[in-house]
Amino acid sequence: MSVDKSVRERVEALRREIDYHNYRYYVLDDPQVPDAEYDRLLRALQDLERQYPELITPDSPTQRVGARPLDSFAEVAHRIPMLSLDNAFSDEELDDFDRRVRERLKTDASIVYAAEPKLDGLAISLRYEQGRLVQGATRGDGHHGEDVTQNVRTIPSIPLRLIGEGWPEVLEVRGEIFMPKKGFEALNRRQLERGEKPFANPRNAAAGSLRQLDPRVTAERPLTLFSYGVGEVVGHPMSDTHSGNMALIREWGLPISPELGLCEGMPACHVYFDRMAARRDALDYDIDGVVFKVDDIGLQERLGYVARAPRWAIARKFPAQEELTVVEDVEFQVGRTGALTPVARLKPVFVGGVTVSNATLHNMDEVEREDIRIGDTVIVRRAGDVIPEVVRSLPERRPSDARPVILPAHCPVCGSAVIRPEGEAIARCSGGLYCPAQRKEAIKHFASRKAMDIEGLGDKLVEQLVERDLVANPADLYALTKEQLAGLERMGEKSAANLVAALEQSKETTLGRFLFALGILGIGETMANTLAQERGSLEAIEALRLQDLIEIKASQARSLFKALSEYGAGDTPTGRVTPPPGLKWYHPVHLLMLEERFPLLRGLLAGGPKGLVNEPGVRIEGVGEVLAEKIVTFFRQAHNREVIDKLLSAGVHWPDPRPDASAPRPLQGLTFVLTGKLSQARDHYKALLLERGAKVAGSVSKNTDYLVAGEAAGSKLTKAQQLGVKVLDEQGLLERLK
Ligand code: IVH
C-alpha cells in the first residue's frame, strides 16, 4: 500500500526545513529558530518515519548515525589528486613566491590572492552526486585515501544533500575537518572522567575521531568542517575565481571559513597574515598559518603544478608552537600558595618564536599521567604569551638511564613537609609564610599593579628584603625606613626615598584591591571586587560564616541526615568526624558548615532532615563551596588577622565601595535575572539595577523576584513560569527603574 501523498509531502517539507535550519546554524552562523523548535521538527520527522519506514531515505536528517561498525576502511582513488602546499616561513619567502608567480605570468601588475587561515585538522574530500552526499574520503597519500563516508555523515555541519539550486551533477568539495578548541577540552575532560587517555591536541583528536570504524563514536565527537576548494566537477561550470567558488559552495550549504578575504598585492597579504597571527589564540580552532591562493582560476591554470603542490598557492606558516627537545632535569618551584610546580630544565630549543630552556610540567598528576621522565625526549609547546609547557613525552625515544620524577618530601626552599592530599593534583609546601619562597611570592603579589600597586618595589627588591629578613609579611613593608632601604643592593638615597613615598601613597587604596592583595586562595581580582561591592566593608566580609554562603538543599539534607544518623548517635561532636562513606554529593565543607551550626551531633539529629536545609544568607555570585571555605578560614586564622590589623594601623584605608552610599536605593532587597535579547546591553541594565540597590543573579530560583525576559527568552523563562516568578518585559523593567 502506498503512502498518502500528503504524508510524503509533509515528510519532504520537514526535511527541507531541517536542512535549512542546519544551514542557518552551521553555515551562516545565524540560527533562525531556538534549539527547542529544531528538536521539535526533528522529532516530528522521526515520528513520521517510524510510522512509514518505507519513506526513510539515506539523506534524511534522521539518518546521520545508523550504519554498523566496519572491519576496515575501503580504499578510494582520487580522480584528481589531493595535493599539498609549499610553505613560506618568512615574509621574504612569501615575496619570493609572489615574484615567481608574476614572472611565470609575465606581469608587473599586482595579483589578487584569496587568503584564508590554514586549519590544523585533516583534509577531506566530499563527493556529491545529484546533490546527495555519496562519499567522504581522507587524503591518504594524495592519490588513494580511505572511505570514511559513514563517519562524515555524522558530522552535523556537513549537509547530506545540497540546498539551493544550480549545483553540478558531480561536485567534489574539499576541505578540512577539525575539532574546535572548546569541544576538544570537553572531550578530554570526558576522556579523563572515563579513565581514558586524553588527546594531545585538537588535530590528533580530530584524526582519531574521523578514523573510527564505529560511526557512533565519531558521532559523539565535536567535529566540524570548513571547505577550501573543489575537486572533480561534472556537468555545470563553476565560477572563474576561487572566491566565487567558495561563495557558491556556501550557498549550497557547506561551511567555509568566515575569515576568507581577498588581498591585492603583497602588502595586503602581509597585513592579512599579521592580523591573523595576532588573532590566532583568540580563534576557537587551531590554525598554523595562512594560505594564499591566486584567486583567478584562469591564472591558476596557466601556473599549473609542480610535483605535489600547485604553483598558484602557498602556506605562509606561523612559527611552530611545538618542538621536540630533551628533559635534562626536573626541579620544583614553590609558588605564592605553596604549590610545588615541577619545572623541566630543557635542552634549549627554538619554539613559538623564542628560545626556551624551561617549561612547566603543571603538577605531579600530569607528570604521572604522561609518564614523563628525566632524559625523555618531549614535545614542548609555547603558544602566544602562555608559559612554555611540556605536552607529552615520546616513550619510544626513551634512553635506558631515564629517571622518574620524584616529588620531594620536603620543600626545596624551606624544608617544611610537602603535603599532597590524596586524589589531588597539587602538592604544597606546608610552611606558609615561614617559607621564604611563599613569603617572596606573597609580597610580590601584595605589591603588584592590580593589588596595592607599590611603584618601584620590583621582584629583585622583594627577594633581597626577604633574604635579609627585613620583611616577613606584607605589613612589614610599611615599617621600612629610608636608611634600611638605602643599604640594599642597587638602591641609592634617591630611590629609597621614592620607594618610601610610593609605600605611603599605596595606603590609599580600594577595598577590592586590598582584598585581592591579601592573596586569599582562589580570590582573583574580579572576585575581590565582587566581594567588596556586595558586602561593602571589610568588617562585613570578615563576619561571613560558612552558613551564610553555602546552601544545603532539601534533597541533599535528606541524604546527609540519613548518613549522619546511621553513622553515630550519642554525643559525638559532628566536627572532625570522618565523613560517612557513600555520600555522593558530599563535600567536606558541608560538614564544616554543619559543625558551625550544630556543635553537637545530638542537636543536629534532633531537628530532623528539615533542620539541615539552609538557604544561603548572602548570595554572592561565583562563591561556591570551595571558595566559601577559603574566605571564611582565611579570616579565622590568627596570623592573617594580625597582618590585617597591622596594615590598618599602618594607615591603609579605602572609601566605601558601594556606589554613592547615601543615594536612595528603591530596589533594595529585590533580586532580578535578565534573559533574552533586550534593546540595550544586559550590562547596561545590570548597572542601573545595582545602582538602585537591587541584586542581579545569573539564574532563576525561588529567590528571584523578577525575571526580565527579552526577545527569544528560553529556559530561564520556562523556569520562572514554573516557579511562579514575576516576569517583566523591557517596558516593565524601565518603569521599575524610573
Ligand atoms: S588548499 C591544492 N586551503 O593544508 C591546495 N589547504 O599542506 C590544496 N589546509 O592537505 C589545499 N587549511 O589539508 C588549503 N585553507 C586551506 C587549508 C588547507 C588547511 C591543509 C590541507 C592540505 C594541507 C596542505
PDB file of N, CA and C and ligand atoms in Angstrom, residues 83-85 116-120 122-123 139 175-176 228 291 293 310 312-313, ligand 1:
ATOM      1  N   LEU A  83      46.438  17.516  -3.425  1.00  0.00           N
ATOM      2  CA  LEU A  83      47.817  17.990  -3.342  1.00  0.00           C
ATOM      3  C   LEU A  83      48.135  18.567  -1.973  1.00  0.00           C
ATOM      4  N   SER A  84      49.409  18.814  -1.778  1.00  0.00           N
ATOM      5  CA  SER A  84      49.778  19.549  -0.572  1.00  0.00           C
ATOM      6  C   SER A  84      50.225  20.944  -0.990  1.00  0.00           C
ATOM      7  N   LEU A  85      50.743  21.702  -0.051  1.00  0.00           N
ATOM      8  CA  LEU A  85      51.096  23.097  -0.322  1.00  0.00           C
ATOM      9  C   LEU A  85      52.562  23.331  -0.029  1.00  0.00           C
ATOM     10  N   GLU A 116      43.028  32.709   3.407  1.00  0.00           N
ATOM     11  CA  GLU A 116      42.222  32.093   4.470  1.00  0.00           C
ATOM     12  C   GLU A 116      43.157  31.378   5.436  1.00  0.00           C
ATOM     13  N   PRO A 117      42.724  31.198   6.685  1.00  0.00           N
ATOM     14  CA  PRO A 117      43.599  30.534   7.651  1.00  0.00           C
ATOM     15  C   PRO A 117      43.918  29.114   7.203  1.00  0.00           C
ATOM     16  N   LYS A 118      45.115  28.654   7.535  1.00  0.00           N
ATOM     17  CA  LYS A 118      45.446  27.253   7.301  1.00  0.00           C
ATOM     18  C   LYS A 118      45.036  26.489   8.543  1.00  0.00           C
ATOM     19  N   LEU A 119      44.005  25.695   8.387  1.00  0.00           N
ATOM     20  CA  LEU A 119      43.440  24.980   9.533  1.00  0.00           C
ATOM     21  C   LEU A 119      44.297  23.783   9.865  1.00  0.00           C
ATOM     22  N   ASP A 120      44.399  23.513  11.153  1.00  0.00           N
ATOM     23  CA  ASP A 120      45.207  22.379  11.570  1.00  0.00           C
ATOM     24  C   ASP A 120      44.291  21.201  11.887  1.00  0.00           C
ATOM     25  N   LEU A 122      42.381  17.738   9.330  1.00  0.00           N
ATOM     26  CA  LEU A 122      42.787  16.817   8.276  1.00  0.00           C
ATOM     27  C   LEU A 122      41.922  16.999   7.052  1.00  0.00           C
ATOM     28  N   ALA A 123      42.558  16.784   5.887  1.00  0.00           N
ATOM     29  CA  ALA A 123      41.890  17.060   4.625  1.00  0.00           C
ATOM     30  C   ALA A 123      40.826  16.011   4.348  1.00  0.00           C
ATOM     31  N   ARG A 139      42.562  12.091   2.680  1.00  0.00           N
ATOM     32  CA  ARG A 139      43.533  12.408   1.646  1.00  0.00           C
ATOM     33  C   ARG A 139      44.457  11.221   1.362  1.00  0.00           C
ATOM     34  N   GLY A 175      37.987  20.105   1.824  1.00  0.00           N
ATOM     35  CA  GLY A 175      38.075  20.999   2.983  1.00  0.00           C
ATOM     36  C   GLY A 175      38.810  20.334   4.117  1.00  0.00           C
ATOM     37  N   GLU A 176      38.757  20.977   5.254  1.00  0.00           N
ATOM     38  CA  GLU A 176      39.483  20.496   6.419  1.00  0.00           C
ATOM     39  C   GLU A 176      38.489  20.150   7.518  1.00  0.00           C
ATOM     40  N   TYR A 228      37.531  24.375   1.528  1.00  0.00           N
ATOM     41  CA  TYR A 228      38.505  25.325   0.981  1.00  0.00           C
ATOM     42  C   TYR A 228      38.791  25.126  -0.501  1.00  0.00           C
ATOM     43  N   VAL A 291      46.839  30.484   4.136  1.00  0.00           N
ATOM     44  CA  VAL A 291      47.028  30.010   2.767  1.00  0.00           C
ATOM     45  C   VAL A 291      46.656  31.133   1.809  1.00  0.00           C
ATOM     46  N   LYS A 293      46.035  31.975  -2.180  1.00  0.00           N
ATOM     47  CA  LYS A 293      45.802  31.306  -3.469  1.00  0.00           C
ATOM     48  C   LYS A 293      45.519  32.368  -4.520  1.00  0.00           C
ATOM     49  N   PRO A 310      50.526  22.917  -5.985  1.00  0.00           N
ATOM     50  CA  PRO A 310      50.214  23.889  -7.043  1.00  0.00           C
ATOM     51  C   PRO A 310      51.200  25.059  -7.008  1.00  0.00           C
ATOM     52  N   TRP A 312      50.199  27.971  -7.746  1.00  0.00           N
ATOM     53  CA  TRP A 312      49.379  29.174  -7.503  1.00  0.00           C
ATOM     54  C   TRP A 312      48.978  29.366  -6.041  1.00  0.00           C
ATOM     55  N   ALA A 313      49.522  28.527  -5.180  1.00  0.00           N
ATOM     56  CA  ALA A 313      49.145  28.669  -3.767  1.00  0.00           C
ATOM     57  C   ALA A 313      50.351  28.467  -2.878  1.00  0.00           C
TER      58      ALA A 313
HETATM   59  S1  IVH B   1      44.285  24.400  -0.097  1.00  0.00           S
HETATM   60  C1  IVH B   1      45.985  22.361  -3.744  1.00  0.00           C
HETATM   61  N1  IVH B   1      43.438  25.725   1.997  1.00  0.00           N
HETATM   62  O1  IVH B   1      46.920  22.002   4.252  1.00  0.00           O
HETATM   63  C2  IVH B   1      45.803  23.059  -2.478  1.00  0.00           C
HETATM   64  N2  IVH B   1      44.613  23.699   2.326  1.00  0.00           N
HETATM   65  O2  IVH B   1      49.653  21.496   3.366  1.00  0.00           O
HETATM   66  C3  IVH B   1      45.010  22.274  -1.535  1.00  0.00           C
HETATM   67  N3  IVH B   1      44.821  23.033   4.660  1.00  0.00           N
HETATM   68  O3  IVH B   1      46.275  18.961   2.717  1.00  0.00           O
HETATM   69  C4  IVH B   1      44.996  22.822  -0.194  1.00  0.00           C
HETATM   70  N4  IVH B   1      43.745  24.747   5.511  1.00  0.00           N
HETATM   71  O4  IVH B   1      44.590  19.693   4.416  1.00  0.00           O
HETATM   72  C5  IVH B   1      44.096  24.647   1.553  1.00  0.00           C
HETATM   73  N5  IVH B   1      42.603  26.958   3.768  1.00  0.00           N
HETATM   74  C6  IVH B   1      43.257  25.876   3.314  1.00  0.00           C
HETATM   75  C7  IVH B   1      43.762  24.900   4.167  1.00  0.00           C
HETATM   76  C8  IVH B   1      44.453  23.816   3.640  1.00  0.00           C
HETATM   77  C9  IVH B   1      44.373  23.623   5.772  1.00  0.00           C
HETATM   78  C10 IVH B   1      45.599  21.782   4.628  1.00  0.00           C
HETATM   79  C11 IVH B   1      45.056  20.773   3.660  1.00  0.00           C
HETATM   80  C12 IVH B   1      46.220  20.331   2.834  1.00  0.00           C
HETATM   81  C13 IVH B   1      47.370  20.857   3.603  1.00  0.00           C
HETATM   82  C14 IVH B   1      48.499  21.191   2.667  1.00  0.00           C
END
